[in-house]
Amino acid sequence: MLFDYIWSTPGQYDSETQTYFCPHCSKIVAGKIHKLIKCECSIPHCITSMENIFCIVECPSCHCPTIYDFRTESTSPIGKALRSVENVPDSINTIYEEIRTGISAGCYTSSVILARTILMYIAIEKGAENDRNFLYYINYLTEHGYTPPDARSWIDKIRIMGNQAVHQLEVWKKEDAELIGKFLMYLLIFIYELPLSLKV
């Protein structure tokens, strides 16, 4: 091996906590770091500084342990970002669950592409025609009242990001995928879960 893994407790200059999405209780928390796993070059006279690779953190809410990967900002076990939404049709919910898993696993570009796809599925499920362009589906959702007021700018952002990810070699970051994922979560709540909860 070219590198050795060094296990240590947080030192004076190390952070004592790490913010992450807890896969056990599905909350964003600042977990207490119990162990740091650093990487050090094992070749004699190799000039390299040790860097933090992983840490073992304790959730302040459920107290379960999680391994956090500093390089990918992902966890083991893998949790699911966002939250589940009730009353969503199975085909649409399957894609949404893939987006949740993808964001948590660090698959940000694929999550952006799926976010674009799921909007087309939602429009078709609500009566839009098949085999039309993406702009048609966006217009269908807004014109038929399936999006909240002032949401068009958000949907356009998903369209633009999705097009770039499909037609260009574009790598999207965590904040991009989380932003789009959060919008989709609220859109699904607005279309499927909210009407169910308002029934008397």
Short mmCIF file of C-alpha atoms in Angstrom, two decimals:
data_model
loop_
_atom_site.label_atom_id
_atom_site.label_comp_id
_atom_site.label_asym_id
_atom_site.label_seq_id
_atom_site.Cartn_x
_atom_site.Cartn_y
_atom_site.Cartn_z
CA MET A 1 0.00 0.00 0.00
CA LEU A 2 1.18 3.50 -0.80
CA PHE A 3 -0.84 4.99 2.02
CA ASP A 4 -1.42 4.16 5.66
CA TYR A 5 -4.63 4.89 7.49
CA ILE A 6 -4.02 6.53 10.84
CA TRP A 7 -6.77 6.31 13.45
CA SER A 8 -6.85 9.07 16.03
CA THR A 9 -9.10 11.05 18.34
CA PRO A 10 -9.74 14.70 17.40
CA GLY A 11 -6.82 16.88 18.41
CA GLN A 12 -6.54 20.49 19.47
CA TYR A 13 -6.78 21.82 15.92
CA ASP A 14 -9.41 19.39 14.65
CA SER A 15 -13.11 20.13 14.53
CA GLU A 16 -15.08 18.36 17.24
CA THR A 17 -18.24 18.08 15.16
CA GLN A 18 -19.27 17.34 11.57
CA THR A 19 -22.54 18.36 9.94
CA TYR A 20 -24.17 15.53 7.97
CA PHE A 21 -27.49 13.88 7.15
CA CYS A 22 -27.97 11.11 9.71
CA PRO A 23 -29.04 7.92 7.89
CA HIS A 24 -30.58 6.52 11.06
CA CYS A 25 -33.02 9.27 12.07
CA SER A 26 -33.14 11.26 8.78
CA LYS A 27 -32.10 14.57 10.31
CA ILE A 28 -29.37 17.06 9.43
CA VAL A 29 -27.21 17.16 12.54
CA ALA A 30 -23.84 18.28 13.88
CA GLY A 31 -22.47 14.95 15.04
CA LYS A 32 -19.73 14.55 17.61
CA ILE A 33 -16.51 13.20 16.06
CA HIS A 34 -15.17 10.23 18.04
CA LYS A 35 -12.51 9.03 15.60
CA LEU A 36 -10.63 10.58 12.70
CA ILE A 37 -9.11 8.38 10.01
CA LYS A 38 -6.24 10.17 8.27
CA CYS A 39 -4.28 9.12 5.22
CA GLU A 40 -0.45 9.24 5.21
CA CYS A 41 2.01 8.27 2.48
CA SER A 42 3.90 5.12 3.52
CA ILE A 43 6.83 5.55 1.10
CA PRO A 44 10.02 6.65 2.93
CA HIS A 45 10.80 10.35 2.54
CA CYS A 46 7.49 10.92 0.75
CA ILE A 47 6.52 14.55 1.22
CA THR A 48 2.82 14.64 1.91
CA SER A 49 0.62 15.95 4.65
CA MET A 50 -1.88 13.77 6.42
CA GLU A 51 -5.44 14.56 5.41
CA ASN A 52 -8.70 13.58 7.01
CA ILE A 53 -10.38 10.85 4.96
CA PHE A 54 -13.14 9.56 7.23
CA CYS A 55 -14.52 10.16 10.67
CA ILE A 56 -16.85 8.27 12.96
CA VAL A 57 -19.56 10.55 14.27
CA GLU A 58 -22.29 10.20 16.87
CA CYS A 59 -25.70 11.65 16.09
CA PRO A 60 -26.86 14.00 18.89
CA SER A 61 -30.46 13.03 18.18
CA CYS A 62 -30.49 9.22 17.97
CA HIS A 63 -26.89 8.58 19.20
CA CYS A 64 -26.21 6.09 16.39
CA PRO A 65 -22.72 5.94 14.84
CA THR A 66 -22.06 6.85 11.21
CA ILE A 67 -18.93 6.86 9.04
CA TYR A 68 -18.56 10.18 7.21
CA ASP A 69 -16.45 10.41 4.03
CA PHE A 70 -14.81 13.86 3.72
CA ARG A 71 -13.98 13.36 0.04
CA THR A 72 -17.49 12.58 -1.20
CA GLU A 73 -19.44 14.14 1.69
CA SER A 74 -21.37 10.86 1.90
CA THR A 75 -22.09 8.50 4.79
CA SER A 76 -22.05 4.81 5.57
CA PRO A 77 -24.66 3.53 5.96
CA ILE A 78 -26.16 5.60 3.17
CA GLY A 79 -29.19 7.56 4.24
CA LYS A 80 -31.75 9.31 2.11
CA ALA A 81 -31.79 13.05 1.72
CA LEU A 82 -35.05 15.00 1.84
CA ARG A 83 -38.14 13.19 3.11
CA SER A 84 -40.62 10.72 1.72
CA VAL A 85 -43.90 12.08 0.32
CA GLU A 86 -47.24 10.36 0.74
CA ASN A 87 -49.77 9.49 -1.97
CA VAL A 88 -47.28 9.74 -4.87
CA PRO A 89 -47.92 7.28 -7.74
CA ASP A 90 -45.52 4.34 -7.66
CA SER A 91 -43.75 5.10 -10.94
CA ILE A 92 -43.06 8.70 -9.95
CA ASN A 93 -42.16 7.80 -6.38
CA THR A 94 -39.58 5.27 -7.63
CA ILE A 95 -37.70 8.02 -9.46
CA TYR A 96 -38.02 10.41 -6.52
CA GLU A 97 -36.58 7.77 -4.18
CA GLU A 98 -33.66 7.31 -6.58
CA ILE A 99 -33.02 11.05 -6.40
CA ARG A 100 -33.07 10.91 -2.58
CA THR A 101 -30.61 8.02 -2.58
CA GLY A 102 -28.43 9.60 -5.26
CA ILE A 103 -28.02 12.87 -3.38
CA SER A 104 -27.10 11.02 -0.19
CA ALA A 105 -24.59 8.82 -2.04
CA GLY A 106 -22.88 11.77 -3.72
CA CYS A 107 -24.33 11.09 -7.20
CA TYR A 108 -25.19 14.72 -7.80
CA THR A 109 -25.11 14.92 -11.61
CA SER A 110 -27.39 11.90 -12.06
CA SER A 111 -29.76 13.36 -9.46
CA VAL A 112 -30.02 16.58 -11.49
CA ILE A 113 -30.82 14.59 -14.65
CA LEU A 114 -33.47 12.53 -12.84
CA ALA A 115 -35.01 15.71 -11.44
CA ARG A 116 -35.62 16.87 -15.00
CA THR A 117 -37.10 13.49 -15.93
CA ILE A 118 -39.49 13.33 -13.01
CA LEU A 119 -41.12 16.61 -14.05
CA MET A 120 -42.02 15.00 -17.37
CA TYR A 121 -43.49 11.99 -15.57
CA ILE A 122 -45.58 14.22 -13.32
CA ALA A 123 -46.99 16.14 -16.29
CA ILE A 124 -47.89 12.93 -18.16
CA GLU A 125 -49.48 11.45 -15.04
CA LYS A 126 -51.63 14.57 -14.84
CA GLY A 127 -52.85 14.28 -18.42
CA ALA A 128 -50.13 15.71 -20.67
CA GLU A 129 -49.44 14.07 -24.04
CA ASN A 130 -46.59 11.61 -24.56
CA ASP A 131 -43.55 12.24 -26.76
CA ARG A 132 -43.52 16.01 -26.47
CA ASN A 133 -40.54 18.28 -25.73
CA PHE A 134 -39.58 19.25 -22.24
CA LEU A 135 -40.80 22.84 -22.57
CA TYR A 136 -44.29 21.51 -23.32
CA TYR A 137 -44.33 19.58 -20.04
CA ILE A 138 -43.14 22.58 -18.05
CA ASN A 139 -45.83 24.76 -19.60
CA TYR A 140 -48.44 22.08 -18.94
CA LEU A 141 -47.63 21.95 -15.24
CA THR A 142 -47.75 25.71 -14.79
CA GLU A 143 -50.79 26.35 -17.00
CA HIS A 144 -52.87 23.65 -15.30
CA GLY A 145 -52.14 24.86 -11.78
CA TYR A 146 -49.88 22.02 -10.66
CA THR A 147 -47.09 24.31 -9.46
CA PRO A 148 -47.17 26.77 -6.56
CA PRO A 149 -47.30 30.50 -7.38
CA ASP A 150 -43.96 32.00 -8.43
CA ALA A 151 -42.41 28.54 -8.93
CA ARG A 152 -41.64 28.98 -12.64
CA SER A 153 -38.13 30.30 -11.99
CA TRP A 154 -37.36 27.13 -9.99
CA ILE A 155 -38.69 24.85 -12.73
CA ASP A 156 -36.73 26.74 -15.36
CA LYS A 157 -33.59 26.20 -13.29
CA ILE A 158 -34.26 22.44 -13.30
CA ARG A 159 -34.83 22.53 -17.07
CA ILE A 160 -31.60 24.43 -17.70
CA MET A 161 -29.55 22.26 -15.37
CA GLY A 162 -31.04 19.09 -16.81
CA ASN A 163 -30.33 20.13 -20.39
CA GLN A 164 -26.73 21.00 -19.55
CA ALA A 165 -26.16 17.72 -17.75
CA VAL A 166 -27.56 15.70 -20.67
CA HIS A 167 -26.01 17.55 -23.61
CA GLN A 168 -22.71 18.65 -22.08
CA LEU A 169 -20.07 17.04 -19.90
CA GLU A 170 -21.20 19.02 -16.88
CA VAL A 171 -20.53 17.93 -13.30
CA TRP A 172 -22.99 19.23 -10.73
CA LYS A 173 -22.24 19.83 -7.09
CA LYS A 174 -23.93 18.84 -3.88
CA GLU A 175 -25.66 22.19 -3.42
CA ASP A 176 -27.11 22.02 -6.95
CA ALA A 177 -28.64 18.58 -6.42
CA GLU A 178 -29.92 19.46 -2.95
CA LEU A 179 -31.54 22.64 -4.23
CA ILE A 180 -33.37 20.82 -7.02
CA GLY A 181 -34.21 17.87 -4.81
CA LYS A 182 -35.76 20.12 -2.21
CA PHE A 183 -37.89 21.86 -4.84
CA LEU A 184 -39.12 18.49 -6.13
CA MET A 185 -39.99 17.41 -2.61
CA TYR A 186 -42.17 20.49 -2.09
CA LEU A 187 -43.71 20.12 -5.56
CA LEU A 188 -44.71 16.51 -4.83
CA ILE A 189 -46.14 17.57 -1.48
CA PHE A 190 -48.14 20.33 -3.20
CA ILE A 191 -49.54 18.03 -5.91
CA TYR A 192 -50.05 14.73 -4.10
CA GLU A 193 -49.78 14.93 -0.33
CA LEU A 194 -51.45 18.26 0.48
CA PRO A 195 -54.78 17.51 -1.25
CA LEU A 196 -54.97 14.20 0.63
CA SER A 197 -54.37 15.87 3.99
CA LEU A 198 -57.08 18.48 3.30
CA LYS A 199 -59.81 15.91 2.73
CA VAL A 200 -62.51 15.78 5.45
#
